[in-house]
C-alpha positions as MATLAB code, in Angstrom:
seq = 'MTEYQIVELPEKRIIGLCAQTGNNDPKMQEIIGRLWKQLFEPELFMGIKKKTDGKSIGLYSDYCEDRYDITVGFEVASGEPGKGLTEKRIPGGKYAEFVVPGGGIEQVGTLWSEIWQLPLERTYTGDFEEYTQASEGKFGEIRIYVAIK';
ca = [
      14.323   11.368   13.539;
      11.540    9.341   11.984;
      10.216    6.802   14.481;
       9.320    3.235   13.604;
       9.163   -0.210   15.123;
      10.150   -3.608   13.711;
       7.255   -6.070   13.346;
       6.750   -9.587   11.941;
       3.729   -9.921    9.654;
       2.075  -12.966    8.115;
       1.528  -13.188    4.370;
      -1.396  -11.127    3.086;
      -3.430  -11.823   -0.038;
      -4.592   -8.647   -1.796;
      -7.175   -8.216   -4.543;
      -7.465   -4.845   -6.231;
      -6.475   -2.626   -9.132;
      -2.908   -2.519  -10.420;
      -0.802   -0.180  -12.560;
       2.896    0.388  -13.131;
       4.621    3.672  -12.315;
       7.761    5.008  -10.647;
       8.904    7.854   -8.448;
      10.320    9.660  -11.497;
       7.111    9.242  -13.508;
       5.541   12.717  -13.923;
       2.108   11.035  -13.879;
       2.767    8.971  -10.716;
       0.343   10.864   -8.465;
      -2.326   10.916  -11.174;
      -1.976    7.147  -11.762;
      -2.154    6.299   -8.061;
      -4.990    8.749   -7.410;
      -7.037    7.293  -10.260;
      -6.651    3.760   -8.873;
      -7.847    4.853   -5.426;
     -10.841    6.656   -6.900;
     -11.817    3.592   -8.962;
     -11.404    1.251   -5.982;
     -14.138    3.007   -4.039;
     -16.674    3.096   -6.869;
     -19.598    1.062   -5.443;
     -19.688   -1.659   -8.111;
     -15.975   -2.390   -7.833;
     -15.881   -2.048   -4.046;
     -18.795   -4.478   -3.627;
     -17.271   -6.841   -6.199;
     -14.303   -7.629   -3.962;
     -15.663  -10.377   -1.734;
     -14.418  -11.867    1.539;
     -12.461   -8.830    2.716;
     -10.699   -9.688    5.974;
     -11.318   -6.237    7.473;
     -12.255   -2.695    6.467;
      -8.684   -1.598    5.794;
      -7.623   -0.605    2.302;
      -4.082   -1.282    1.132;
      -1.714    0.436   -1.270;
       0.995   -2.095   -2.197;
       4.263   -1.247   -3.942;
       5.774   -4.403   -5.446;
       7.604   -5.926   -8.400;
      10.340   -3.294   -8.261;
      12.407   -3.079  -11.463;
      15.007   -0.316  -11.631;
      12.980    2.892  -11.188;
       9.543    1.302  -11.823;
       7.173   -0.679   -9.626;
       3.620   -1.990   -9.530;
       1.120   -0.094   -7.400;
      -1.856   -2.199   -6.335;
      -4.718   -0.674   -4.358;
      -7.181   -3.065   -2.838;
      -8.151   -5.121    0.160;
      -6.816   -8.136    1.987;
      -9.067  -11.099    1.261;
      -9.501  -14.487    2.913;
     -10.267  -16.386   -0.308;
     -11.794  -16.117   -3.754;
     -10.665  -15.239   -7.235;
     -10.106  -11.720   -8.553;
     -12.992  -10.529  -10.701;
     -12.743   -8.966  -14.149;
     -10.157   -6.189  -14.293;
      -8.787   -7.020  -10.822;
      -5.374   -8.345   -9.833;
      -4.254  -10.627   -7.033;
      -0.965   -9.907   -5.261;
       0.654  -11.389   -2.196;
       2.499   -9.439    0.444;
       5.192  -11.788    1.746;
       5.247  -12.641    5.416;
       8.339  -11.393    7.179;
      10.013   -8.488    8.895;
       8.812   -4.918    8.332;
       9.613   -1.457    9.615;
       6.239   -0.026   10.683;
       5.586    3.716   10.557;
       2.404    5.404   11.823;
       0.669    8.496   10.439;
      -1.826    9.389   13.181;
      -5.274   10.732   12.461;
      -5.535   10.140    8.739;
      -3.090   12.799    7.589;
      -3.131   11.615    3.976;
      -0.997   14.607    2.964;
       1.641   13.414    5.453;
       2.093   10.069    3.684;
       4.276   11.493    0.883;
       6.354   13.438    3.383;
       6.893   10.309    5.466;
       7.951    8.319    2.389;
      10.553   11.022    1.621;
      11.916   10.528    5.140;
      11.814    6.714    4.849;
      13.923    6.819    1.669;
      16.637    8.624    3.647;
      16.767    6.021    6.444;
      19.526    3.382    6.455;
      17.031    0.496    6.309;
      18.153   -2.803    4.782;
      15.179   -3.024    2.434;
      14.238   -6.197    0.584;
      11.887   -4.540   -1.967;
       9.616   -7.612   -1.775;
       6.520   -5.521   -1.064;
       6.049   -2.276    0.844;
       2.552   -1.131    1.667;
       0.312    1.482    3.191;
      -2.649    0.348    5.291;
      -5.566    2.752    5.668;
      -8.143    2.394    8.424;
     -11.538    3.716    7.348;
     -12.948    6.426    9.597;
     -16.253    8.240    9.402;
     -17.552   10.379    6.547;
     -15.087    9.080    3.961;
     -12.070   10.188    5.980;
      -9.173    7.896    6.867;
      -8.291    7.034   10.428;
      -4.782    5.926   11.297;
      -2.455    5.150    8.373;
       0.402    2.681    8.722;
       3.293    2.258    6.306;
       5.170   -1.034    6.241;
       8.585   -1.333    4.590;
       9.963   -4.858    4.002;
      13.406   -5.256    5.585;
      16.036   -7.978    6.045;
];
């Protein structure tokens, strides 16, 4: 059984890159991968000011049938999005929190497959992955948050 805990989170303001895709989109992984690669290009990375911490976020929002927006970016304290960037808000509220220990990026997709099978009362208001930066370009702990009623 997939383990998780229920947590209350405050609203988060995210600035980053956004695209639309869906789980049935054959280019989904390519689209998401390209956004992540662009996010860490030095000019773009340095252009996002007032980051609240060193964690990067992958936000799934604006669900519409089998499509959704994917936004990769950072939580910010204030400021306006620069050219080519998008601002999104992750609503405050109740979330099921899942942990992928030790930066197992390949485990994220597997965990999502398990999450989709759980009887969670999802709100689809904004689900997100939070990546802690570790050394040498590797991720530390990864947390997945699924908005629930």
